[in-house]
Amino acid sequence: ANRGVTLTPAGEVFYRQCGQLMREYQSAVAEGLRMAQGSPNTLRLGYASEYELLAAFDLLRLYRQRYPDRMIELEDGTNQTIVDMMGEGKLDVAVISWVGNEVPDWMSYRILREEPCALMISSRHPLAAQPEIDRKDLVGIPLVMNNQPNHRSSVDNINSMYQHLGLGNNKRLYSDGFYSMAMIVLLEMAVSVMPEGLRNLGMDGLSFVPIKNFNIPARTSIIYPKKLTVPAVQDLLSLL
């Protein structure tokens, strides 16, 4: 439906096709403007959170070493707004985690990072000393969840994960961003299931302990338009 009008199935297909053509047109116009302004070597990169930027850190560092005269412009946002900005030609490439997002037909992607998830828990908590944690030991312990706009679209998926772990009735705490979540965990007020790579963000006192028989990975991808015209993006992808 659009503006109160109900479309037939054929109309919906036509409406989506029109939207796709408009995005391609906007992308082409934006690229033409960039070329006319003399900035084809600027890489405009979007990311959804600290974790996505961390996942791209080694790649971006290598890119800057290889092409020291290139400019990198960073733009943060939600997964969906980043995808929308790329479709409108406002971003060249982005790093996002695929949770609750569909891949548009005009987009290509490569998995940049795939790693296991673990329980983020205070190192002072008795459970942190175990080589792995049994999910039944987590029943009743509050869970802290990210309330940033970047992650609100993922709430259903995260809740499903906790349901799968048998923790659907655990109390929820909400916090804006990883560092405030980590502080709540450090205060032993809650725990959280997080990608293991977040241990590298450098906060002392946190432990990341595997959960027994829990093997859902965190996947982070680099996304870009299928029709590549920006040399900076081609050069970045060549380093993968």
mmCIF file of C-alpha atoms in Angstrom, residues 7-234:
data_model
loop_
_atom_site.group_PDB
_atom_site.id
_atom_site.type_symbol
_atom_site.label_atom_id
_atom_site.label_comp_id
_atom_site.label_asym_id
_atom_site.label_seq_id
_atom_site.Cartn_x
_atom_site.Cartn_y
_atom_site.Cartn_z
ATOM 1 C CA LEU A 7 -1.795 -2.256 -5.011
ATOM 2 C CA THR A 8 -2.421 -5.485 -6.907
ATOM 3 C CA PRO A 9 0.447 -8.050 -6.902
ATOM 4 C CA ALA A 10 1.437 -6.860 -10.385
ATOM 5 C CA GLY A 11 1.264 -3.277 -9.200
ATOM 6 C CA GLU A 12 3.516 -4.046 -6.259
ATOM 7 C CA VAL A 13 6.095 -5.598 -8.606
ATOM 8 C CA PHE A 14 5.918 -2.551 -10.871
ATOM 9 C CA TYR A 15 6.217 -0.216 -7.861
ATOM 10 C CA ARG A 16 9.364 -2.034 -6.651
ATOM 11 C CA GLN A 17 10.851 -1.967 -10.151
ATOM 12 C CA CYS A 18 10.248 1.760 -10.387
ATOM 13 C CA GLY A 19 11.931 2.243 -7.030
ATOM 14 C CA GLN A 20 14.907 0.201 -8.214
ATOM 15 C CA LEU A 21 15.229 2.263 -11.404
ATOM 16 C CA MET A 22 15.027 5.470 -9.396
ATOM 17 C CA ARG A 23 17.789 4.316 -7.034
ATOM 18 C CA GLU A 24 20.006 3.401 -9.997
ATOM 19 C CA TYR A 25 19.304 6.782 -11.569
ATOM 20 C CA GLN A 26 20.074 8.644 -8.337
ATOM 21 C CA SER A 27 23.267 6.636 -7.911
ATOM 22 C CA ALA A 28 24.374 7.474 -11.465
ATOM 23 C CA VAL A 29 23.615 11.175 -10.955
ATOM 24 C CA ALA A 30 25.481 11.252 -7.649
ATOM 25 C CA GLU A 31 28.475 9.491 -9.231
ATOM 26 C CA GLY A 32 28.488 11.953 -12.113
ATOM 27 C CA LEU A 33 28.527 14.843 -9.663
ATOM 28 C CA ARG A 34 31.408 13.322 -7.749
ATOM 29 C CA MET A 35 33.430 12.855 -10.927
ATOM 30 C CA ALA A 36 32.653 16.420 -12.000
ATOM 31 C CA GLN A 37 33.791 17.703 -8.622
ATOM 32 C CA GLY A 38 37.109 15.928 -9.027
ATOM 33 C CA SER A 39 36.780 13.497 -6.079
ATOM 34 C CA PRO A 40 36.585 10.010 -7.636
ATOM 35 C CA ASN A 41 39.262 8.771 -5.240
ATOM 36 C CA THR A 42 37.342 9.561 -2.077
ATOM 37 C CA LEU A 43 35.940 6.480 -0.364
ATOM 38 C CA ARG A 44 32.631 7.143 1.398
ATOM 39 C CA LEU A 45 32.141 4.312 3.883
ATOM 40 C CA GLY A 46 29.148 3.667 6.122
ATOM 41 C CA TYR A 47 29.086 1.536 9.258
ATOM 42 C CA ALA A 48 26.416 0.568 11.760
ATOM 43 C CA SER A 49 28.287 0.342 15.088
ATOM 44 C CA GLU A 50 31.669 0.050 16.791
ATOM 45 C CA TYR A 51 31.658 -3.663 16.032
ATOM 46 C CA GLU A 52 31.326 -3.159 12.272
ATOM 47 C CA LEU A 53 34.091 -0.555 12.274
ATOM 48 C CA LEU A 54 36.275 -2.956 14.255
ATOM 49 C CA ALA A 55 35.576 -5.697 11.708
ATOM 50 C CA ALA A 56 36.820 -3.410 8.917
ATOM 51 C CA PHE A 57 39.779 -2.017 10.877
ATOM 52 C CA ASP A 58 42.543 -4.179 9.364
ATOM 53 C CA LEU A 59 41.183 -3.712 5.840
ATOM 54 C CA LEU A 60 40.980 0.082 6.213
ATOM 55 C CA ARG A 61 44.447 0.285 7.748
ATOM 56 C CA LEU A 62 45.897 -1.693 4.830
ATOM 57 C CA TYR A 63 43.995 0.526 2.387
ATOM 58 C CA ARG A 64 45.413 3.687 3.959
ATOM 59 C CA GLN A 65 48.928 2.245 3.836
ATOM 60 C CA ARG A 66 48.559 1.237 0.203
ATOM 61 C CA TYR A 67 46.857 4.462 -0.903
ATOM 62 C CA PRO A 68 48.033 7.215 1.474
ATOM 63 C CA ASP A 69 46.695 10.011 -0.751
ATOM 64 C CA ARG A 70 43.140 8.697 -0.775
ATOM 65 C CA MET A 71 40.464 10.252 1.405
ATOM 66 C CA ILE A 72 38.077 8.187 3.555
ATOM 67 C CA GLU A 73 34.795 9.719 4.693
ATOM 68 C CA LEU A 74 32.931 7.824 7.442
ATOM 69 C CA GLU A 75 29.176 7.852 7.999
ATOM 70 C CA ASP A 76 27.424 5.951 10.776
ATOM 71 C CA GLY A 77 23.769 4.972 10.796
ATOM 72 C CA THR A 78 21.397 2.052 11.094
ATOM 73 C CA ASN A 79 21.795 -0.958 8.835
ATOM 74 C CA GLN A 80 18.743 0.063 6.819
ATOM 75 C CA THR A 81 19.583 3.763 6.495
ATOM 76 C CA ILE A 82 23.065 2.819 5.302
ATOM 77 C CA VAL A 83 21.583 0.532 2.642
ATOM 78 C CA ASP A 84 19.192 3.324 1.626
ATOM 79 C CA MET A 85 22.021 5.875 1.421
ATOM 80 C CA MET A 86 24.012 3.558 -0.810
ATOM 81 C CA GLY A 87 20.990 3.062 -3.052
ATOM 82 C CA GLU A 88 20.735 6.851 -3.369
ATOM 83 C CA GLY A 89 24.411 7.159 -4.297
ATOM 84 C CA LYS A 90 25.422 8.819 -1.014
ATOM 85 C CA LEU A 91 27.792 6.002 0.040
ATOM 86 C CA ASP A 92 30.264 3.922 -1.945
ATOM 87 C CA VAL A 93 30.701 0.996 0.410
ATOM 88 C CA ALA A 94 29.526 -0.009 3.886
ATOM 89 C CA VAL A 95 30.068 -2.546 6.637
ATOM 90 C CA ILE A 96 26.967 -4.001 8.267
ATOM 91 C CA SER A 97 25.846 -7.101 10.121
ATOM 92 C CA TRP A 98 23.072 -8.987 8.358
ATOM 93 C CA VAL A 99 20.409 -9.231 11.010
ATOM 94 C CA GLY A 100 16.875 -8.674 9.802
ATOM 95 C CA ASN A 101 17.926 -7.074 6.517
ATOM 96 C CA GLU A 102 17.243 -8.207 2.964
ATOM 97 C CA VAL A 103 19.889 -7.894 0.254
ATOM 98 C CA PRO A 104 18.595 -5.628 -2.565
ATOM 99 C CA ASP A 105 19.043 -6.833 -6.151
ATOM 100 C CA TRP A 106 21.410 -3.981 -6.989
ATOM 101 C CA MET A 107 23.824 -4.788 -4.170
ATOM 102 C CA SER A 108 26.792 -7.129 -3.898
ATOM 103 C CA TYR A 109 28.429 -8.196 -0.670
ATOM 104 C CA ARG A 110 31.314 -10.209 0.704
ATOM 105 C CA ILE A 111 31.532 -11.665 4.180
ATOM 106 C CA LEU A 112 34.239 -9.694 5.926
ATOM 107 C CA ARG A 113 34.172 -11.396 9.291
ATOM 108 C CA GLU A 114 32.550 -14.475 10.752
ATOM 109 C CA GLU A 115 33.125 -15.434 14.353
ATOM 110 C CA PRO A 116 31.396 -17.244 17.213
ATOM 111 C CA CYS A 117 29.295 -15.528 19.818
ATOM 112 C CA ALA A 118 30.024 -15.912 23.525
ATOM 113 C CA LEU A 119 28.685 -14.713 26.845
ATOM 114 C CA MET A 120 30.066 -11.307 27.832
ATOM 115 C CA ILE A 121 30.314 -11.455 31.619
ATOM 116 C CA SER A 122 32.241 -9.721 34.382
ATOM 117 C CA SER A 123 35.554 -11.468 35.022
ATOM 118 C CA ARG A 124 34.674 -11.322 38.740
ATOM 119 C CA HIS A 125 31.514 -13.377 38.255
ATOM 120 C CA PRO A 126 31.907 -17.012 39.433
ATOM 121 C CA LEU A 127 30.726 -18.324 36.028
ATOM 122 C CA ALA A 128 33.551 -16.486 34.241
ATOM 123 C CA ALA A 129 36.120 -19.006 35.546
ATOM 124 C CA GLN A 130 34.481 -21.895 33.683
ATOM 125 C CA PRO A 131 35.850 -23.036 30.275
ATOM 126 C CA GLU A 132 32.275 -22.925 28.960
ATOM 127 C CA ILE A 133 28.926 -22.016 30.463
ATOM 128 C CA ASP A 134 25.845 -24.212 30.530
ATOM 129 C CA ARG A 135 22.779 -22.253 29.443
ATOM 130 C CA LYS A 136 20.784 -23.538 32.429
ATOM 131 C CA ASP A 137 23.194 -21.613 34.688
ATOM 132 C CA LEU A 138 22.083 -18.378 33.020
ATOM 133 C CA VAL A 139 18.377 -18.730 33.810
ATOM 134 C CA GLY A 140 17.277 -15.783 35.925
ATOM 135 C CA ILE A 141 20.372 -13.618 35.254
ATOM 136 C CA PRO A 142 19.383 -10.251 33.702
ATOM 137 C CA LEU A 143 20.366 -9.666 30.073
ATOM 138 C CA VAL A 144 21.549 -6.307 28.756
ATOM 139 C CA MET A 145 20.574 -5.414 25.178
ATOM 140 C CA ASN A 146 21.612 -2.616 22.840
ATOM 141 C CA ASN A 147 18.933 0.034 22.437
ATOM 142 C CA GLN A 148 20.688 2.048 19.706
ATOM 143 C CA PRO A 149 18.646 2.693 16.549
ATOM 144 C CA ASN A 150 21.279 0.593 14.710
ATOM 145 C CA HIS A 151 20.071 -2.490 16.521
ATOM 146 C CA ARG A 152 16.339 -1.977 17.061
ATOM 147 C CA SER A 153 15.536 -3.751 13.808
ATOM 148 C CA SER A 154 17.364 -6.785 15.238
ATOM 149 C CA VAL A 155 15.414 -7.020 18.493
ATOM 150 C CA ASP A 156 13.156 -9.868 17.307
ATOM 151 C CA ASN A 157 16.173 -11.885 16.137
ATOM 152 C CA ILE A 158 18.006 -11.306 19.412
ATOM 153 C CA ASN A 159 14.950 -12.243 21.458
ATOM 154 C CA SER A 160 14.617 -15.419 19.360
ATOM 155 C CA MET A 161 18.222 -16.241 20.174
ATOM 156 C CA TYR A 162 17.569 -15.866 23.894
ATOM 157 C CA GLN A 163 14.410 -17.955 23.557
ATOM 158 C CA HIS A 164 16.524 -20.638 21.879
ATOM 159 C CA LEU A 165 18.890 -20.513 24.848
ATOM 160 C CA GLY A 166 15.964 -20.955 27.261
ATOM 161 C CA LEU A 167 16.387 -17.408 28.575
ATOM 162 C CA GLY A 168 13.199 -15.894 27.208
ATOM 163 C CA ASN A 169 11.911 -14.972 30.670
ATOM 164 C CA ASN A 170 15.130 -13.370 31.912
ATOM 165 C CA LYS A 171 14.827 -9.713 32.862
ATOM 166 C CA ARG A 172 15.988 -7.262 30.164
ATOM 167 C CA LEU A 173 18.106 -4.163 30.683
ATOM 168 C CA TYR A 174 18.633 -1.719 27.813
ATOM 169 C CA SER A 175 21.559 0.553 27.099
ATOM 170 C CA ASP A 176 22.698 2.838 24.284
ATOM 171 C CA GLY A 177 25.900 1.467 22.817
ATOM 172 C CA PHE A 178 28.519 -1.168 23.526
ATOM 173 C CA TYR A 179 30.498 0.727 26.145
ATOM 174 C CA SER A 180 27.509 1.419 28.372
ATOM 175 C CA MET A 181 26.462 -2.233 27.968
ATOM 176 C CA ALA A 182 29.953 -3.268 29.012
ATOM 177 C CA MET A 183 29.795 -1.024 32.089
ATOM 178 C CA ILE A 184 26.548 -2.690 33.172
ATOM 179 C CA VAL A 185 28.197 -6.095 32.742
ATOM 180 C CA LEU A 186 31.258 -4.916 34.712
ATOM 181 C CA LEU A 187 28.926 -3.893 37.542
ATOM 182 C CA GLU A 188 27.625 -7.505 37.515
ATOM 183 C CA MET A 189 24.097 -6.264 36.869
ATOM 184 C CA ALA A 190 23.641 -8.316 33.696
ATOM 185 C CA VAL A 191 25.306 -10.447 31.013
ATOM 186 C CA SER A 192 24.992 -10.405 27.229
ATOM 187 C CA VAL A 193 25.627 -12.689 24.253
ATOM 188 C CA MET A 194 28.042 -10.847 21.969
ATOM 189 C CA PRO A 195 30.521 -11.570 19.142
ATOM 190 C CA GLU A 196 33.838 -12.704 20.573
ATOM 191 C CA GLY A 197 35.713 -10.042 18.597
ATOM 192 C CA LEU A 198 34.391 -7.334 20.909
ATOM 193 C CA ARG A 199 36.989 -8.433 23.443
ATOM 194 C CA ASN A 200 39.457 -6.478 21.284
ATOM 195 C CA LEU A 201 37.814 -3.134 22.051
ATOM 196 C CA GLY A 202 40.051 -2.969 25.097
ATOM 197 C CA MET A 203 37.909 -2.909 28.246
ATOM 198 C CA ASP A 204 39.515 -4.636 31.219
ATOM 199 C CA GLY A 205 37.472 -6.848 33.513
ATOM 200 C CA LEU A 206 35.322 -8.490 30.839
ATOM 201 C CA SER A 207 35.364 -12.175 29.967
ATOM 202 C CA PHE A 208 33.921 -13.782 26.820
ATOM 203 C CA VAL A 209 33.036 -17.370 27.696
ATOM 204 C CA PRO A 210 31.635 -19.910 25.186
ATOM 205 C CA ILE A 211 28.110 -21.215 25.825
ATOM 206 C CA LYS A 212 27.820 -24.992 25.679
ATOM 207 C CA ASN A 213 26.166 -26.282 22.468
ATOM 208 C CA PHE A 214 25.583 -22.762 21.146
ATOM 209 C CA ASN A 215 27.137 -22.224 17.714
ATOM 210 C CA ILE A 216 25.340 -19.275 16.097
ATOM 211 C CA PRO A 217 28.012 -17.103 14.408
ATOM 212 C CA ALA A 218 28.112 -13.343 13.980
ATOM 213 C CA ARG A 219 28.538 -12.410 10.303
ATOM 214 C CA THR A 220 29.627 -8.982 9.122
ATOM 215 C CA SER A 221 29.744 -8.083 5.432
ATOM 216 C CA ILE A 222 31.127 -5.357 3.250
ATOM 217 C CA ILE A 223 28.430 -4.190 0.813
ATOM 218 C CA TYR A 224 28.719 -2.217 -2.422
ATOM 219 C CA PRO A 225 26.771 -1.585 -5.650
ATOM 220 C CA LYS A 226 27.067 -4.273 -8.325
ATOM 221 C CA LYS A 227 27.854 -1.614 -10.929
ATOM 222 C CA LEU A 228 31.204 -0.402 -9.639
ATOM 223 C CA THR A 229 32.524 2.852 -11.095
ATOM 224 C CA VAL A 230 34.526 4.306 -8.200
ATOM 225 C CA PRO A 231 38.245 3.408 -8.345
ATOM 226 C CA ALA A 232 38.532 3.716 -4.573
ATOM 227 C CA VAL A 233 35.987 0.908 -4.051
ATOM 228 C CA GLN A 234 37.634 -1.333 -6.634
#
